[in-house]
Coordinates of C-alpha atoms (C1' of nucleotides) in Angstrom, one line a residue:
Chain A
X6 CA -2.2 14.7 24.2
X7 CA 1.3 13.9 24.6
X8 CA 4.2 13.8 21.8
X9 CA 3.9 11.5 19.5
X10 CA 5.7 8.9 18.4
X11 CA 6.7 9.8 15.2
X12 CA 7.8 13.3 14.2
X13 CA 5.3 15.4 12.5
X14 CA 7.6 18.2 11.6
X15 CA 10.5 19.4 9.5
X16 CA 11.7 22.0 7.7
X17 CA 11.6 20.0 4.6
X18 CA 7.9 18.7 5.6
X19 CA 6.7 22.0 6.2
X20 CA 8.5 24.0 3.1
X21 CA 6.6 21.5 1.0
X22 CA 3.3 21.8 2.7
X23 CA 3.8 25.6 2.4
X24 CA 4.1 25.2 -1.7
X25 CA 1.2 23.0 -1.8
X26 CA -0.8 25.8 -0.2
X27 CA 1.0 28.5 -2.8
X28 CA 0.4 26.4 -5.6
X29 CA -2.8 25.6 -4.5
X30 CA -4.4 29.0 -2.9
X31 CA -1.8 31.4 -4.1
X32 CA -0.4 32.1 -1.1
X33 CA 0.3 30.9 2.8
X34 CA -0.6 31.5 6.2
X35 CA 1.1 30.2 9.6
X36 CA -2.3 28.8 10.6
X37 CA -3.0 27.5 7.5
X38 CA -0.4 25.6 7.1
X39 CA -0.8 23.8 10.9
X40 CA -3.7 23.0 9.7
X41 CA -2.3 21.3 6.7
X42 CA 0.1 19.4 8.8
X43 CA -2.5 18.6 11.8
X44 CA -0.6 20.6 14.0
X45 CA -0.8 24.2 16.0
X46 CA 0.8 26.8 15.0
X47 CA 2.8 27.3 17.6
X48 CA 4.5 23.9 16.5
X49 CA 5.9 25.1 13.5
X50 CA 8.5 27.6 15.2
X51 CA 10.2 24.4 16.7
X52 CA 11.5 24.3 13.0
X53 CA 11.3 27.2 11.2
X54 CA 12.0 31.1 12.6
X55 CA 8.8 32.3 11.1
X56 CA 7.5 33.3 7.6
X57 CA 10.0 34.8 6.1
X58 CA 12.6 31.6 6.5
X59 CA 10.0 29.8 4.8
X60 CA 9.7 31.9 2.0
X61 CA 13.5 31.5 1.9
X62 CA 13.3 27.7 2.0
X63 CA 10.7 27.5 -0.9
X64 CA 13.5 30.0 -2.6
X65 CA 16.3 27.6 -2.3
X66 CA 13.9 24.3 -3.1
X67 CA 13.1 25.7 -6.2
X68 CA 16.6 27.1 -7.3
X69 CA 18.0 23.3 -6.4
X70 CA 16.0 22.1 -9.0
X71 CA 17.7 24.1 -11.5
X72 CA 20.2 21.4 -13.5
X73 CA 23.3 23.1 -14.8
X74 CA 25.0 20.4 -15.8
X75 CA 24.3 21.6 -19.8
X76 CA 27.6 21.3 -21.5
X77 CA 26.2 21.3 -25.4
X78 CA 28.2 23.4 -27.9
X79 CA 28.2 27.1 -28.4
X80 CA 28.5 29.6 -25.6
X81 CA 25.2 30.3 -26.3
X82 CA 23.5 28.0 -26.7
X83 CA 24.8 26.8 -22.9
X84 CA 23.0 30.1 -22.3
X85 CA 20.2 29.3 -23.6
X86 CA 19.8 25.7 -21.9
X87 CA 20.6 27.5 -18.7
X88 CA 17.9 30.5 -19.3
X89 CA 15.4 27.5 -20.3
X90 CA 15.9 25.3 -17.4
X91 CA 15.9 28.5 -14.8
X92 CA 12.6 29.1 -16.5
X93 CA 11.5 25.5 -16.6
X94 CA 12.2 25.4 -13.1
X95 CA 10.1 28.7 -12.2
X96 CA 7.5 27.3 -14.2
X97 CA 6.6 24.4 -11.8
X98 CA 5.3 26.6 -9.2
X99 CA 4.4 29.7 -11.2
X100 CA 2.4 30.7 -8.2
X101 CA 5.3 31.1 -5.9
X102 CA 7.4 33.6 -7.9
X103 CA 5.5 37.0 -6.8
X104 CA 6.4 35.7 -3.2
X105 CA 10.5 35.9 -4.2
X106 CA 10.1 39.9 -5.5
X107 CA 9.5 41.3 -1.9
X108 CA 12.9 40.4 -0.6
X109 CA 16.1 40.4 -2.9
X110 CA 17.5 36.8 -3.0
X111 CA 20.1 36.1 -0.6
X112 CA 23.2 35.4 -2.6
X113 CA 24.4 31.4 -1.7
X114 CA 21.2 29.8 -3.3
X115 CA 21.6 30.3 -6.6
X116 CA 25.7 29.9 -7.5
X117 CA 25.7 27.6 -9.4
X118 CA 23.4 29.0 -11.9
X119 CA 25.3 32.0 -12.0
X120 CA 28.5 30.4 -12.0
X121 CA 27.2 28.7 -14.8
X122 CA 26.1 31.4 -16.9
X123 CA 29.3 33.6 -16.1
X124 CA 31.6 30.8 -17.5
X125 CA 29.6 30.7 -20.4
X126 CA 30.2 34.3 -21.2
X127 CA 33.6 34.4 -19.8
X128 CA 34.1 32.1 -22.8
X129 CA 32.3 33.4 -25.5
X130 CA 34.6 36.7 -25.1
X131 CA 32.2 39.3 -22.8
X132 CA 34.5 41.3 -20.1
X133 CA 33.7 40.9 -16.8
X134 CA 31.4 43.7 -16.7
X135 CA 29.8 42.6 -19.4
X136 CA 29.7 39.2 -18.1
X137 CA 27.5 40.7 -14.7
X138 CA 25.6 42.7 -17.3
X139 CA 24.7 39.8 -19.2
X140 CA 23.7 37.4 -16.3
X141 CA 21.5 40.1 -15.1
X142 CA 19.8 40.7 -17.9
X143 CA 18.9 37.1 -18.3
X144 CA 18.1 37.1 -14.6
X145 CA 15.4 40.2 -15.4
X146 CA 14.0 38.5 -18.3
X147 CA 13.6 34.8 -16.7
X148 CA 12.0 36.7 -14.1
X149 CA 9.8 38.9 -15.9
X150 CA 8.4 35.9 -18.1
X151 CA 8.0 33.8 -14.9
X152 CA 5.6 36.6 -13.5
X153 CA 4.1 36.7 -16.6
X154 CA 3.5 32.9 -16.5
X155 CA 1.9 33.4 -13.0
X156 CA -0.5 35.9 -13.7
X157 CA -4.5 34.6 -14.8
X158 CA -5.8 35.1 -18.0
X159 CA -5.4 38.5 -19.6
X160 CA -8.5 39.9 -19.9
X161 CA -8.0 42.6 -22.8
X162 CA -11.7 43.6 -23.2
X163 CA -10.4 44.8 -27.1
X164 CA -12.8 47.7 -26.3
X165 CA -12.2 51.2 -28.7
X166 CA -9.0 52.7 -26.9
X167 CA -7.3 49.1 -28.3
X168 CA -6.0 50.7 -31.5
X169 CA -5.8 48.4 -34.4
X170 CA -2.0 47.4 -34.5
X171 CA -3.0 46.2 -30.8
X172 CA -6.3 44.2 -32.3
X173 CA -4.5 42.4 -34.6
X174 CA -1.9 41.4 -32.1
X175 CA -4.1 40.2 -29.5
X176 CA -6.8 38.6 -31.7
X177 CA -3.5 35.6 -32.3
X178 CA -3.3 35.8 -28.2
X179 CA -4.0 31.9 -26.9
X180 CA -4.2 30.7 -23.4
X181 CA -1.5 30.6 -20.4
X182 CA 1.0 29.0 -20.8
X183 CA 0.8 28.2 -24.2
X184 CA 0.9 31.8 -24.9
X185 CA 3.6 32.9 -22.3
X186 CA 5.3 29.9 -23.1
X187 CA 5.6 31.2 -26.9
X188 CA 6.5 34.4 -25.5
X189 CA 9.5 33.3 -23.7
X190 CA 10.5 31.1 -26.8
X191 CA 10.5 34.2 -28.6
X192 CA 11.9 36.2 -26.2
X193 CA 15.1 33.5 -26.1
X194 CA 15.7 33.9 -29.4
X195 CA 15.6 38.0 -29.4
X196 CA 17.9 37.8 -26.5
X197 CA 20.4 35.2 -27.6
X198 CA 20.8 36.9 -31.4
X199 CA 20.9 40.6 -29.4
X200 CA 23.9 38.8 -26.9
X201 CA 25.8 37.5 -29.8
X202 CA 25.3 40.6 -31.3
X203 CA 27.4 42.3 -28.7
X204 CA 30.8 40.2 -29.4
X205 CA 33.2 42.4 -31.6
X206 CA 34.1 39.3 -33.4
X207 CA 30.0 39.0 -34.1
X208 CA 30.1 41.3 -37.1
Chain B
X30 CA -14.9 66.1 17.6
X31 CA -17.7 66.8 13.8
X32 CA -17.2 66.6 10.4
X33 CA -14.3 68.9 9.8
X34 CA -15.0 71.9 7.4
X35 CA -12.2 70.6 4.9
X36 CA -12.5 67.3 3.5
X37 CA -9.8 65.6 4.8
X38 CA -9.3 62.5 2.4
X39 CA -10.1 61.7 -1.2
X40 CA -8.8 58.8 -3.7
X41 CA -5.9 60.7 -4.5
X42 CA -4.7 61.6 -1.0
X43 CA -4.5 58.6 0.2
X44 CA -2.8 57.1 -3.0
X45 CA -0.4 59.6 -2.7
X46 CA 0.2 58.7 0.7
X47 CA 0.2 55.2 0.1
X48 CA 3.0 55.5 -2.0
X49 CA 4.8 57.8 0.4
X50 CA 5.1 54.9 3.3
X51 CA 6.3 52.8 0.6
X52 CA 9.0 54.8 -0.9
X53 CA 10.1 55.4 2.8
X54 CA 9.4 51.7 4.6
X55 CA 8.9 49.2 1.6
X56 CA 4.9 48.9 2.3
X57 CA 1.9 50.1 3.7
X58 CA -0.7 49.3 6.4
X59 CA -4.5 50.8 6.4
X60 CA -3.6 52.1 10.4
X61 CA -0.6 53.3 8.9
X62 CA -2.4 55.6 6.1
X63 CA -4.7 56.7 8.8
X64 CA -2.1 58.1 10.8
X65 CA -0.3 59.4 8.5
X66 CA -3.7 61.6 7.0
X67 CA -4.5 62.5 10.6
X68 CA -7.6 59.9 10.8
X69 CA -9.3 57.3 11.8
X70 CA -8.6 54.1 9.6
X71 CA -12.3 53.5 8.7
X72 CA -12.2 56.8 7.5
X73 CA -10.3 55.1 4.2
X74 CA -13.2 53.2 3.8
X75 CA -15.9 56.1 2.5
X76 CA -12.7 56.9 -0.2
X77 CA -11.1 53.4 -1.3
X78 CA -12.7 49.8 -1.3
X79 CA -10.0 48.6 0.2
X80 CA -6.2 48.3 0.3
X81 CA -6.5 46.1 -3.1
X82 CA -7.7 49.4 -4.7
X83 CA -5.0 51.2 -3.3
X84 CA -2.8 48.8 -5.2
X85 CA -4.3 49.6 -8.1
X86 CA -5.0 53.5 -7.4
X87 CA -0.8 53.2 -7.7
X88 CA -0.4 51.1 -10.3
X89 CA -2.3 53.2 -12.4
X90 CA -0.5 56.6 -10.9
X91 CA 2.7 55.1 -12.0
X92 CA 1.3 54.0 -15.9
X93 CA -0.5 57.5 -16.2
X94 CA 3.3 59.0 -15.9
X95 CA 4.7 56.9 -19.1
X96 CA 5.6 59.4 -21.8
X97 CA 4.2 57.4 -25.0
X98 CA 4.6 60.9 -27.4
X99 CA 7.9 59.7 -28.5
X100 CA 7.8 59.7 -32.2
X101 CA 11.5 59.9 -33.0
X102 CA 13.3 57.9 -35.7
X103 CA 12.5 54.6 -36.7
X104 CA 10.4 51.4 -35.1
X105 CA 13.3 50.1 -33.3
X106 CA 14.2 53.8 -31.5
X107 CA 10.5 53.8 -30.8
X108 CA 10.5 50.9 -28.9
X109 CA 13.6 51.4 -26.9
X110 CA 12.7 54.9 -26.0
X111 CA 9.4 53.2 -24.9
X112 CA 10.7 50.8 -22.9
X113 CA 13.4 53.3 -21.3
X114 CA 10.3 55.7 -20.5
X115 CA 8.7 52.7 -18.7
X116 CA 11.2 51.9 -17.2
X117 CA 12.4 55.0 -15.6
X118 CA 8.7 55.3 -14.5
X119 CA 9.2 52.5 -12.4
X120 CA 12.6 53.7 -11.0
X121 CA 10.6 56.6 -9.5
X122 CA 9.3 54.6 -7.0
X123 CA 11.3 51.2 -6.9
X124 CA 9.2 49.6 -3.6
X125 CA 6.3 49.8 -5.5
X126 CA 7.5 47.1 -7.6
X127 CA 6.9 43.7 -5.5
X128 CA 3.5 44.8 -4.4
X129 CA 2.5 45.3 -8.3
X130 CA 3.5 41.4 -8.7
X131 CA 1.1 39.7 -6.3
X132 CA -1.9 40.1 -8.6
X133 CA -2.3 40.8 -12.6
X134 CA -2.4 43.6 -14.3
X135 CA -5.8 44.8 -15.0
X136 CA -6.0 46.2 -18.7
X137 CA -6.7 49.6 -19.1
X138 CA -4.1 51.4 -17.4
X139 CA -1.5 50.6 -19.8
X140 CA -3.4 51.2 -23.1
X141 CA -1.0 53.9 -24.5
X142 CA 2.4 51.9 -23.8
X143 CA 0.6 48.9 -24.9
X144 CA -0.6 50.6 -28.2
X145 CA 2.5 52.6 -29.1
X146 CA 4.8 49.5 -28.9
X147 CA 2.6 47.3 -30.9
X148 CA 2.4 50.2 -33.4
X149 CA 6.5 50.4 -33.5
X150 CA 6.5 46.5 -33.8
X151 CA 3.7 46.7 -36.6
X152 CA 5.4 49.6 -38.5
X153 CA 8.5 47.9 -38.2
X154 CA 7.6 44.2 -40.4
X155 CA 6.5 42.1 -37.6
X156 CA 3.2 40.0 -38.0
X157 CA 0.7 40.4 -35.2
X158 CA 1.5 36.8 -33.5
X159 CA 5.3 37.9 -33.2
X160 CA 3.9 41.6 -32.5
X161 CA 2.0 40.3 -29.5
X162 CA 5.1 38.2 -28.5
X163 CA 7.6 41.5 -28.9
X164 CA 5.6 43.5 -26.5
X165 CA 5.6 40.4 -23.7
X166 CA 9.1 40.1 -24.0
X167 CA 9.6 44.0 -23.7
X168 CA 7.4 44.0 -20.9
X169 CA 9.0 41.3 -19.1
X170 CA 12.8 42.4 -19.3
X171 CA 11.7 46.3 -18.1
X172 CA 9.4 44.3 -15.4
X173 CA 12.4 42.0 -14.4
X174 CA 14.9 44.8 -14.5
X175 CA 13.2 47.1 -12.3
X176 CA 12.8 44.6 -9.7
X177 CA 16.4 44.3 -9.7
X178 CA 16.5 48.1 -9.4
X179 CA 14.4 47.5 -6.2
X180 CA 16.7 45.1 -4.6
X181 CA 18.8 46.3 -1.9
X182 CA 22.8 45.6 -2.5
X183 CA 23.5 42.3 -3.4
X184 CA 26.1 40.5 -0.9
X185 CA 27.8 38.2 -3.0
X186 CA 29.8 37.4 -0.1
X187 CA 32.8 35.9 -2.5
X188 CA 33.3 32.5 -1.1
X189 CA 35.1 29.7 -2.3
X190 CA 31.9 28.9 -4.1
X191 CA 32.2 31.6 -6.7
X192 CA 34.5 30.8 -9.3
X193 CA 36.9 32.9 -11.1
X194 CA 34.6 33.9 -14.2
X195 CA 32.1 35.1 -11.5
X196 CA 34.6 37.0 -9.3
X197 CA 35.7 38.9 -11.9
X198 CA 32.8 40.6 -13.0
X199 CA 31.6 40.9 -9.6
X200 CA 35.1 42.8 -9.0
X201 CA 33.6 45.4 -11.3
X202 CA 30.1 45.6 -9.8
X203 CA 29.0 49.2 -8.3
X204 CA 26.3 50.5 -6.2
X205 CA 22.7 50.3 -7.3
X206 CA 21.1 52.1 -8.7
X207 CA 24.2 52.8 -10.8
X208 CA 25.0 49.1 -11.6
X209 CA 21.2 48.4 -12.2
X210 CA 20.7 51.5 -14.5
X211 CA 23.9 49.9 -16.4
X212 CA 22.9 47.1 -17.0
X213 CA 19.1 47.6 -18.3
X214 CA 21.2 50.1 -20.6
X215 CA 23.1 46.6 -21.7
X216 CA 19.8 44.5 -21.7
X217 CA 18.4 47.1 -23.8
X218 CA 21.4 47.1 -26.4
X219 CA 21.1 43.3 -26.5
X220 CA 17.4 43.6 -26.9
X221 CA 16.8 46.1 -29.5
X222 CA 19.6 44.7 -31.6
X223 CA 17.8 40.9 -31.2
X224 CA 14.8 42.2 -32.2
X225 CA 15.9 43.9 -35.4
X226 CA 17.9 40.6 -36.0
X227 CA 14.3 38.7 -36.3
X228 CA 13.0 40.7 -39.0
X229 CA 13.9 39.1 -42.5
X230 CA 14.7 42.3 -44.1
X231 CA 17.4 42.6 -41.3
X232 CA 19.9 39.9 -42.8
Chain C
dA1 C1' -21.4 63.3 2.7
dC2 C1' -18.0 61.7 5.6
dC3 C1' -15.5 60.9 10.1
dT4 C1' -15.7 58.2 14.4
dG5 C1' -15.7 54.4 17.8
dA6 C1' -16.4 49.9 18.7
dA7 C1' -16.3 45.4 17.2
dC8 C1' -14.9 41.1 14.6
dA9 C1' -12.2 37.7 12.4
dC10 C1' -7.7 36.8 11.4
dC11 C1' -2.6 36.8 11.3
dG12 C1' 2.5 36.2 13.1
dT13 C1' 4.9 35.3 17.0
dT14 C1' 6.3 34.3 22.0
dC15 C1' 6.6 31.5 25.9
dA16 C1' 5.7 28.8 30.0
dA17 C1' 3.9 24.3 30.6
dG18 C1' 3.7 19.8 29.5
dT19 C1' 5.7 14.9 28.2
Chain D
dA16 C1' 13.3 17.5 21.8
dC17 C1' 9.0 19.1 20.4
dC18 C1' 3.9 19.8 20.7
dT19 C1' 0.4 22.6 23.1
dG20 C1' -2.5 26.4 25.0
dA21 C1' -2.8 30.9 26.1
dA22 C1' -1.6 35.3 25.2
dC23 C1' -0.2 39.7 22.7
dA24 C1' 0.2 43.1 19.2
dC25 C1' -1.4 44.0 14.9
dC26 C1' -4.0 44.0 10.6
dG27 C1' -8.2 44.6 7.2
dT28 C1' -12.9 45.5 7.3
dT29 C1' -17.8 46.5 8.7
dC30 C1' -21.3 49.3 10.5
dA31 C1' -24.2 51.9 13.5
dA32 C1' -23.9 56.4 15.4
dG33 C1' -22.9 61.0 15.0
dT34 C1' -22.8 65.8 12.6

DNA sequence: ACCTGAACACCGTTCAAGT
DNA sequence: ACCTGAACACCGTTCAAGT
């Protein structure tokens, strides 16, 4: 069969196909997704460089969804809308988000988020290297509550080494993501009262 | 060549192997184990289900060396002992991290942390819905910042992208795992002092 | 009881051959 | 320019055969 008419690849067509598959399946394989895309796999290196650039491309999709353009009051609560929306945006493909933790994110993806967030504590008063400290530890919480979005049900089996603080806790436990989703709610407002905290001017 | 008068492998062998190829090359292969333990890679199989287990055989390694007997002070020093003692059991072996993220943690290994922070949370005045919702967000940050810890040095590459609230604390960023260990040390500050701020008695 | 050898299905990637 | 077919090295796993 000769080439058709029409072309049946892109990167764009295929980082797509590879989230369907993610989202879908929970992860992705090179003749998997061929097959998604009526193709061979050999096909797909006319686009991509292999696996890993993929990865990278669902990386980047996912962090250009992430709308910083939250200029509302406080310092703090720009934080928040930023933490929320990083979040939000993880949320969408929960699925994908143990695929990012094997390789460290390549700086140039996500600048504007973290330009964002370093303005915002630029001007509430942190020091610069409190400023890195700060966007880190909203990075490592976002993506600690993403993971927890991702994983299945918990399944606590509240058998007798569950001691009864524990019990009590996990008898109010709902389903994912109504229950990660209160979490990280909760987990917002501990962080954003703990960062204000911080300021010398806070007290 | 027979049966050889030692047993060669066992469940805790080849864990501890395991672990050894991924402190030293980031993860592990079943023909790399087997080489490694001088033997044939269906060897594994009379020991371990399967590499999943291995996962697992790890993960629980790694939660069997949290230090929960940490009974100084009050609830809040609980928990941030707790959650520094979890941490720094993940720092021992960073690379482990990622591979702990693809599937869910199976309950059981992590009854004692699990239990002694809801115990601080309980002692402390929190009801068991926010209880259960202080030891996700716990969970999450030490998850989230030991990833981090496992990331190789970020190259921020300062392009004309960055802007100047950015460049400045990136001027003051070290070298992991120095910069990583100072910032958990900030997230922690910010997190403790958040949580205290939720109580009512705290205002 | 436990190690081995052979085998199987599957994966990621390369590359010359086509149009 | 881009899809294909064939090939390669590699992986996880099974299982009958040995002792």
């Amino acid at each position: 069969m000769p080439r058709p008419p029409q072309r049946l690849l892109s990167p764009e067509i295929i980082t797509e196909a590879a989230i369907e598959s993610v989202d879908e399946t929970g992860d992705f394989t090179m003749p998997g997704l061929a097959g998604r895309l009526k193709v061979r796999p050999s096909s797909l290196y006319n686009h991509v460089s292999g696996r890993a650039e993929i990865v990278e491309f669902m990386r980047a999709r996912l962090m250009a969804g992430i709308d910083v353009t939250s200029q509302s009051g406080s310092w703090s609560e720009t934080v928040a809308a930023l933490a929320s929306e990083y979040r939000r945006s993880y949320a969408e493909h929960p699925r994908l988000i143990p695929l990012f933790t094997a390789h460290t994110v390549q700086a140039g993806v996500a600048f504007g988020l973290y330009n964002a967030l370093a303005q915002a504590f630029s001007d509430g008063g942190f020091e610069p290297g409190e400023t890195l400290h700060a966007i880190t530890t909203v990075d490592s919480f976002v993506l600690g509550s993403a993971l927890d979005l991702a994983a299945p049900e918990v399944q606590w089996s509240s058998g007798p080494e569950v001691n009864n603080a524990m019990k009590a806790a996990l008898a109010t436990s709902g389903k994912n993501p109504e229950r990660a989703d209160a979490a990280f709610e909760f987990g917002m407002r501990v962080l954003i009262s703990g960062l204000v905290a911080q300021l010398p001017t806070a007290h």
